[in-house]
Short mmCIF file of C-alpha atoms and ligand atoms in Angstrom, two decimals:
data_model
loop_
_atom_site.label_atom_id
_atom_site.label_comp_id
_atom_site.label_asym_id
_atom_site.label_seq_id
_atom_site.Cartn_x
_atom_site.Cartn_y
_atom_site.Cartn_z
CA MET A 159 -81.47 85.95 166.78
CA ALA A 160 -80.93 88.35 169.68
CA ASP A 161 -82.93 85.91 171.79
CA SER A 162 -80.78 83.03 170.58
CA ALA A 163 -77.55 84.84 171.33
CA ALA A 164 -78.66 85.49 174.90
CA GLN A 165 -76.72 83.46 177.40
CA ARG A 166 -78.69 81.04 179.52
CA VAL A 167 -77.64 79.19 182.57
CA CYS A 168 -79.07 75.73 183.01
CA THR A 169 -78.65 72.99 185.52
CA VAL A 170 -77.15 69.74 184.39
CA ASP A 171 -79.67 66.97 185.16
CA ALA A 172 -77.62 64.02 184.13
CA VAL A 173 -74.33 63.16 182.49
CA VAL A 174 -74.57 59.68 181.12
CA GLN A 175 -71.57 57.79 179.94
CA CYS A 176 -72.87 55.95 176.90
CA THR A 177 -72.60 52.50 178.40
CA PHE A 178 -75.14 50.74 176.22
CA ALA A 179 -73.07 49.69 173.23
CA PRO A 180 -70.80 50.14 175.25
CA CYS A 181 -69.42 53.41 173.94
CA ASP A 182 -66.06 54.54 175.25
CA GLU A 183 -65.92 58.14 174.18
CA HIS A 184 -69.34 59.82 174.02
CA ILE A 185 -71.29 61.29 176.89
CA THR A 186 -74.91 62.39 176.91
CA ILE A 187 -75.58 65.62 178.81
CA GLU A 188 -79.17 66.35 179.80
CA CYS A 189 -79.92 69.78 181.17
CA ALA A 190 -83.02 71.62 182.35
CA LEU A 191 -84.07 75.24 181.86
CA ARG A 192 -87.14 77.17 182.93
CA SER A 193 -87.59 78.44 179.37
CA PHE A 194 -85.86 78.21 176.02
CA PRO A 195 -86.80 79.60 172.56
CA ASP A 196 -88.42 77.26 170.01
CA SER A 197 -85.93 75.05 168.25
CA SER A 198 -85.92 72.54 165.40
CA PRO A 199 -83.76 69.52 164.56
CA GLY A 200 -80.51 70.51 162.85
CA GLN A 201 -80.08 73.60 164.98
CA PHE A 202 -77.22 73.81 167.44
CA LEU A 203 -76.23 75.29 170.79
CA GLN A 204 -73.06 77.14 171.71
CA LEU A 205 -71.77 75.73 175.00
CA ARG A 206 -69.38 77.52 177.26
CA CYS A 207 -66.97 74.71 178.04
CA GLY A 208 -65.39 76.27 181.12
CA ASP A 209 -66.13 77.56 184.60
CA LEU A 210 -67.91 80.90 184.75
CA VAL A 211 -65.63 83.85 185.52
CA GLY A 212 -65.22 84.08 189.25
CA ASP A 213 -66.16 80.46 189.83
CA ARG A 214 -63.72 78.32 191.66
CA PRO A 215 -62.90 75.05 189.90
CA ALA A 216 -65.43 72.37 190.85
CA LYS A 217 -64.36 70.07 193.62
CA GLY A 218 -61.83 67.56 192.41
CA ARG A 219 -61.43 69.28 189.08
CA GLY A 220 -58.17 71.14 189.77
CA PRO A 221 -56.77 73.68 187.33
CA VAL A 222 -57.55 72.71 183.74
CA ARG A 223 -57.20 74.56 180.44
CA GLN A 224 -60.51 76.13 179.46
CA PRO A 225 -61.34 77.46 176.01
CA PHE A 226 -62.23 81.11 175.53
CA LEU A 227 -64.67 80.47 172.67
CA ARG A 228 -67.91 78.56 173.02
CA ARG A 229 -68.17 75.23 171.22
CA PRO A 230 -71.05 74.23 168.88
CA PHE A 231 -73.15 71.12 169.60
CA SER A 232 -76.24 69.86 167.80
CA ILE A 233 -79.40 69.54 169.84
CA ALA A 234 -79.70 65.75 170.23
CA ASP A 235 -83.11 65.88 171.87
CA ARG A 236 -85.55 68.23 173.52
CA TRP A 237 -88.78 67.82 175.44
CA THR A 238 -91.05 69.76 177.78
CA ASP A 239 -92.04 68.46 181.21
CA ASP A 240 -95.56 68.71 182.64
CA ASP A 241 -94.41 71.70 184.73
CA GLY A 242 -93.25 73.46 181.55
CA SER A 243 -89.52 73.06 182.16
CA GLN A 244 -87.45 72.54 179.05
CA HIS A 245 -85.00 69.68 178.70
CA LEU A 246 -82.14 69.81 176.23
CA VAL A 247 -79.76 67.00 175.38
CA VAL A 248 -76.35 67.08 173.73
CA ILE A 249 -74.04 64.19 172.97
CA SER A 250 -70.36 65.02 173.10
CA ARG A 251 -67.28 63.12 172.02
CA ALA A 252 -64.16 64.24 173.85
CA ILE A 253 -61.52 65.31 171.34
CA GLY A 254 -59.91 68.36 172.94
CA VAL A 255 -59.92 70.95 175.68
CA GLY A 256 -63.60 72.01 175.51
CA THR A 257 -65.11 68.57 175.10
CA GLY A 258 -62.68 67.36 177.79
CA TRP A 259 -64.17 69.95 180.15
CA LEU A 260 -67.69 68.70 179.32
CA ASP A 261 -66.55 65.17 180.17
CA ARG A 262 -65.91 66.35 183.71
CA LEU A 263 -69.37 67.89 184.23
CA ARG A 264 -71.45 66.31 186.94
CA PRO A 265 -75.22 66.48 187.71
CA GLY A 266 -76.13 69.63 189.63
CA GLN A 267 -73.39 71.71 188.03
CA VAL A 268 -74.24 74.73 185.97
CA LEU A 269 -73.79 74.90 182.21
CA ASN A 270 -73.85 78.16 180.28
CA LEU A 271 -75.28 77.94 176.79
CA SER A 272 -76.76 80.05 174.02
CA GLY A 273 -78.94 79.18 171.07
CA PRO A 274 -80.65 77.78 169.18
CA PHE A 275 -78.64 78.77 166.12
CA GLY A 276 -78.70 77.93 162.44
CA ARG A 277 -81.13 76.70 159.82
CA PRO A 278 -82.76 73.37 160.63
CA PHE A 279 -83.74 70.41 158.47
CA ARG A 280 -86.75 71.15 156.28
CA VAL A 281 -89.28 68.35 156.60
CA PRO A 282 -91.36 67.46 153.50
CA GLU A 283 -95.05 66.60 153.57
CA ARG A 284 -96.18 63.20 154.79
CA GLY A 285 -96.20 60.55 152.08
CA THR A 286 -92.49 60.94 151.34
CA SER A 287 -90.05 58.18 152.30
CA LEU A 288 -87.52 59.64 154.70
CA VAL A 289 -84.08 58.21 155.48
CA LEU A 290 -81.95 59.56 158.33
CA VAL A 291 -78.26 58.82 157.72
CA GLY A 292 -75.80 59.60 160.52
CA GLY A 293 -72.15 58.81 161.09
CA GLY A 294 -70.44 58.95 164.50
CA VAL A 295 -70.77 62.35 166.09
CA GLY A 296 -73.12 63.36 163.24
CA ILE A 297 -75.84 61.15 164.70
CA PRO A 298 -77.16 63.58 167.42
CA PRO A 299 -79.22 65.99 165.24
CA LEU A 300 -80.92 62.99 163.61
CA LEU A 301 -82.09 61.72 166.98
CA TYR A 302 -83.94 64.98 167.59
CA LEU A 303 -85.25 64.78 164.01
CA ALA A 304 -86.64 61.27 164.69
CA ARG A 305 -88.65 62.66 167.62
CA ARG A 306 -89.98 65.53 165.48
CA LEU A 307 -90.93 63.25 162.56
CA GLN A 308 -92.90 61.04 164.90
CA GLU A 309 -94.70 64.09 166.33
CA LEU A 310 -95.55 65.16 162.76
CA GLY A 311 -97.01 61.73 162.02
CA HIS A 312 -94.40 60.50 159.52
CA GLU A 313 -94.56 56.72 159.24
CA ASP A 314 -92.24 55.85 156.39
CA VAL A 315 -88.95 56.67 158.13
CA THR A 316 -85.78 54.57 158.17
CA VAL A 317 -82.68 55.26 160.23
CA ILE A 318 -79.15 54.33 159.13
CA PHE A 319 -76.41 54.96 161.67
CA GLY A 320 -72.73 54.14 161.28
CA ALA A 321 -69.68 54.06 163.53
CA THR A 322 -66.12 52.92 163.09
CA THR A 323 -66.55 50.25 165.74
CA ARG A 324 -69.00 48.98 168.36
CA ASN A 325 -67.37 50.95 171.19
CA LEU A 326 -67.96 54.25 169.39
CA PHE A 327 -71.68 53.92 168.70
CA PRO A 328 -73.36 56.74 170.67
CA VAL A 329 -76.97 55.52 170.75
CA PRO A 330 -78.67 52.97 173.03
CA LEU A 331 -79.52 49.67 171.40
CA THR A 332 -82.60 47.63 172.21
CA GLU A 333 -81.50 44.63 170.16
CA GLU A 334 -78.52 43.44 168.20
CA PRO A 335 -78.80 45.00 164.70
CA ARG A 336 -78.88 42.69 161.69
CA ALA A 337 -75.58 41.89 160.02
CA ASP A 338 -77.11 42.04 156.52
CA GLY A 339 -78.13 45.70 156.95
CA THR A 340 -81.89 45.05 156.83
CA PRO A 341 -83.54 47.73 159.01
CA MET A 342 -85.22 46.56 162.22
CA CYS A 343 -86.28 48.24 165.47
CA CYS A 344 -82.96 47.94 167.31
CA VAL A 345 -82.09 51.53 168.32
CA ARG A 346 -83.75 53.48 171.14
CA LEU A 347 -84.88 56.74 169.55
CA PRO A 348 -86.11 59.83 171.43
CA GLY A 349 -89.81 59.78 172.25
CA ASN A 350 -89.74 56.03 171.48
CA ALA A 351 -90.07 56.85 167.79
CA PRO A 352 -90.86 53.44 166.27
CA TYR A 353 -88.55 53.59 163.26
CA ALA A 354 -86.52 50.67 161.92
CA ALA A 355 -82.76 51.16 161.89
CA ALA A 356 -79.77 49.69 160.11
CA VAL A 357 -76.40 49.96 161.84
CA THR A 358 -73.00 49.74 160.15
CA THR A 359 -69.50 49.46 161.59
CA ASP A 360 -66.29 49.78 159.59
CA ASP A 361 -64.83 46.72 161.34
CA GLY A 362 -68.01 44.62 161.41
CA SER A 363 -68.04 44.48 165.21
CA PHE A 364 -71.82 44.76 165.00
CA GLY A 365 -74.47 45.42 162.40
CA LEU A 366 -73.45 45.45 158.74
CA ARG A 367 -69.70 45.49 158.08
CA GLY A 368 -69.20 48.55 155.92
CA VAL A 369 -70.32 52.16 155.69
CA VAL A 370 -73.68 53.89 155.76
CA THR A 371 -73.99 54.00 151.96
CA ASP A 372 -73.81 50.18 151.96
CA ALA A 373 -76.88 50.13 154.24
CA LEU A 374 -78.52 52.74 152.00
CA ALA A 375 -78.00 50.34 149.08
CA VAL A 376 -79.74 47.57 151.05
CA TRP A 377 -82.64 49.94 151.77
CA GLU A 378 -82.86 50.93 148.07
CA ARG A 379 -83.08 47.29 146.99
CA SER A 380 -85.93 46.68 149.43
CA ARG A 381 -87.82 49.65 147.94
CA GLN A 382 -87.41 48.97 144.25
CA SER A 383 -91.10 48.27 143.67
CA GLN A 384 -92.24 51.42 145.51
CA ARG A 385 -92.32 54.74 143.76
CA SER A 386 -92.82 57.24 146.55
CA SER A 387 -90.37 60.14 146.55
CA THR A 388 -87.47 59.96 148.94
CA THR A 389 -85.64 62.54 151.04
CA VAL A 390 -82.38 61.69 152.77
CA PHE A 391 -81.17 63.73 155.76
CA ALA A 392 -77.48 63.22 156.52
CA CYS A 393 -74.93 64.38 159.07
CA GLY A 394 -71.45 63.01 159.69
CA PRO A 395 -67.82 63.19 158.59
CA GLU A 396 -66.93 64.88 155.28
CA GLY A 397 -66.15 61.64 153.45
CA MET A 398 -69.49 60.20 154.45
CA LEU A 399 -71.39 63.31 153.36
CA ARG A 400 -69.70 63.28 149.95
CA ALA A 401 -70.57 59.60 149.49
CA VAL A 402 -74.20 60.20 150.51
CA ALA A 403 -74.38 63.25 148.21
CA GLY A 404 -73.08 61.19 145.26
CA ARG A 405 -75.36 58.23 145.87
CA THR A 406 -78.54 60.26 146.43
CA ARG A 407 -77.84 62.34 143.33
CA GLU A 408 -77.36 59.19 141.27
CA HIS A 409 -80.68 57.77 142.50
CA GLY A 410 -82.68 60.98 142.18
CA PHE A 411 -83.36 61.34 145.92
CA ALA A 412 -83.71 64.76 147.52
CA CYS A 413 -81.04 65.24 150.14
CA GLN A 414 -80.20 67.69 152.92
CA LEU A 415 -76.74 67.71 154.48
CA CYS A 416 -75.88 69.02 157.94
CA ILE A 417 -72.23 70.09 157.73
CA GLU A 418 -69.62 71.08 160.31
CA ARG A 419 -67.13 73.91 160.12
CA THR A 420 -64.96 75.47 162.79
CA MET A 421 -67.14 78.08 164.47
CA GLY A 422 -66.04 81.08 166.48
CA CYS A 423 -69.28 82.90 167.28
CA GLY A 424 -72.14 80.72 165.94
CA PHE A 425 -74.24 83.64 164.71
CA GLY A 426 -72.67 85.29 161.72
CA THR A 427 -70.12 87.78 162.99
CA CYS A 428 -66.64 86.18 162.94
CA LEU A 429 -66.67 84.65 159.40
CA SER A 430 -64.74 81.59 160.56
CA CYS A 431 -67.26 79.07 159.23
CA VAL A 432 -67.44 79.78 155.47
CA THR A 433 -68.40 77.18 152.90
CA ARG A 434 -68.95 77.44 149.14
CA VAL A 435 -72.52 77.45 147.79
CA ARG A 436 -73.60 77.43 144.15
CA ASP A 437 -74.54 80.80 142.71
CA PRO A 438 -74.92 80.96 138.91
CA SER A 439 -75.15 84.76 139.08
CA ARG A 440 -71.48 84.94 140.15
CA ASP A 441 -68.64 84.52 137.71
CA PRO A 442 -67.08 81.41 139.26
CA GLY A 443 -70.55 79.90 139.83
CA TRP A 444 -70.28 80.01 143.60
CA ARG A 445 -70.07 82.33 146.60
CA TRP A 446 -69.17 82.00 150.23
CA ALA A 447 -71.94 81.25 152.74
CA LEU A 448 -71.81 81.12 156.52
CA THR A 449 -72.32 77.64 157.87
CA CYS A 450 -73.58 78.94 161.22
CA SER A 451 -76.39 81.14 159.90
CA ASP A 452 -77.02 79.96 156.28
CA GLY A 453 -76.58 76.35 157.49
CA PRO A 454 -75.56 74.06 159.06
CA VAL A 455 -78.27 72.26 157.06
CA PHE A 456 -78.07 72.85 153.30
CA GLU A 457 -79.79 71.31 150.32
CA ARG A 458 -77.21 68.95 148.79
CA ASP A 459 -77.31 70.75 145.43
CA ALA A 460 -76.72 74.14 147.01
CA LEU A 461 -73.32 73.02 148.27
CA PHE A 462 -70.60 73.59 145.66
CA ASP A 463 -68.15 71.03 147.07
CA TYR A 464 -70.49 68.03 147.40
C1 FAD B 106 -72.90 72.76 163.91
C2 FAD B 106 -71.99 71.81 164.69
C3 FAD B 106 -72.58 70.81 165.45
C4 FAD B 106 -71.75 69.95 166.20
N1 FAD B 106 -72.34 68.98 166.95
C5 FAD B 106 -71.58 68.16 167.71
C6 FAD B 106 -72.19 67.18 168.55
O1 FAD B 106 -73.43 67.03 168.60
N2 FAD B 106 -71.37 66.39 169.31
C7 FAD B 106 -69.99 66.54 169.27
O2 FAD B 106 -69.29 65.81 169.99
N3 FAD B 106 -69.41 67.45 168.48
C8 FAD B 106 -70.16 68.27 167.72
N4 FAD B 106 -69.56 69.21 166.93
C9 FAD B 106 -68.10 69.30 166.95
C10 FAD B 106 -67.67 70.04 168.21
O3 FAD B 106 -68.08 71.39 168.13
C11 FAD B 106 -66.14 69.96 168.35
O4 FAD B 106 -65.80 68.62 168.63
C12 FAD B 106 -65.68 70.83 169.48
O5 FAD B 106 -65.83 72.19 169.14
C13 FAD B 106 -64.23 70.55 169.79
O6 FAD B 106 -63.86 71.40 170.84
P1 FAD B 106 -62.63 71.06 171.77
O7 FAD B 106 -62.31 72.29 172.52
O8 FAD B 106 -62.84 69.82 172.54
O9 FAD B 106 -61.47 70.72 170.72
P2 FAD B 106 -60.19 71.68 170.42
O10 FAD B 106 -59.26 71.60 171.60
O11 FAD B 106 -60.64 73.00 169.92
O12 FAD B 106 -59.58 70.84 169.22
C14 FAD B 106 -59.01 69.53 169.41
C15 FAD B 106 -58.66 68.97 168.05
O13 FAD B 106 -59.87 68.65 167.33
C16 FAD B 106 -59.92 69.35 166.11
N5 FAD B 106 -61.31 69.76 165.92
C17 FAD B 106 -61.98 70.75 166.56
N6 FAD B 106 -63.24 70.85 166.12
C18 FAD B 106 -63.38 69.88 165.20
C19 FAD B 106 -64.44 69.47 164.36
N7 FAD B 106 -65.63 70.10 164.33
N8 FAD B 106 -64.21 68.44 163.51
C20 FAD B 106 -63.03 67.81 163.48
N9 FAD B 106 -61.99 68.16 164.24
C21 FAD B 106 -62.15 69.18 165.07
C22 FAD B 106 -58.99 70.52 166.26
O14 FAD B 106 -58.51 70.93 165.00
C23 FAD B 106 -57.89 69.94 167.13
O15 FAD B 106 -56.98 69.18 166.36
C24 FAD B 106 -70.33 70.09 166.16
C25 FAD B 106 -69.75 71.08 165.37
C26 FAD B 106 -70.58 71.93 164.63
C27 FAD B 106 -69.95 73.00 163.78
S1 FES B 107 -69.27 81.01 163.41
FE1 FES B 107 -68.87 83.12 163.40
S2 FES B 107 -69.65 83.72 161.44
FE2 FES B 107 -70.15 81.61 161.57
#
């Protein structure tokens, strides 16, 4: 943890406006470091979304409000170059002062980050059917997970990603997704992981009109004759996570949820990120847990409110 909390300065390699869908509001930030501790999908970074003390504002930036606290972002991808340099990717959607600052980053600038923090997804043995369900800005940790699953040799993996509309889908497409929700190879996943994907949009602007649980229902129907056990990994807005929790419970699937809470420190000191977890040994049947260090990935049935 001490290693994770250490600040690191990295150089921004690329800031890519997500132009593929095209997406209006997300940017992909790739940065390079000489070294970085081991990480796993589901873990997050704390980014300093402001100029370093003593820095002058970058050219053309002018005076802007800069947040005092770091902001948490899931690791959306990671790889190692032949020369050993580490590449980290985050995908950010601008919603406020910190993410607005990230939007103004340019290649060659310096980004200060710490991490990795939190408990990652726990990957079952091969032979299990795995479904990665992501909504909007909850998609990034599942991209990194797709790379890891491919490295581990998992073959039975399906991806279901949802967005409110076409312009807010933060992942490159290789083909138009099917409107009936049948998974096909239409999303460019890290490491060229060859997994079929279903895409949903609330307004039907592409993919299946509906929400991710509708696509999960399509997937379930296609699997009715198969009896292999299933684990669903999900990350996204609260409403989506509750729906996925309900549906997976009903169908007897194992399920891990990656949840978001407001985070001050990211490593267990400020207590700003509490969530309720089941604990039969306590009178009310639950206790508080810290999302940053006990999570952000929890087993569905450990979470009291889902
Ligand atoms: C573990 C974790 C992983 C995350 N991964 C990503 C990621 O990969 N990509 C990404 O874009 N974002 C991610 N987020 C959310 C991201 O941290 C927030 O969007 C960011 O902190 C907002 O900072 P800001 O300064 O721009 O907004 P602020 O100026 O602090 O807030 C602007 C407005 O947004 C609201 N707000 C702030 N944070 C959130 C939030 N988490 N959910 C809903 N509303 C919020 C505030 O209440 C306020 O109304 C993650 C959050 C967590 C906890
Ligand atoms: S973010 Fe500070 S304790 Fe969790």
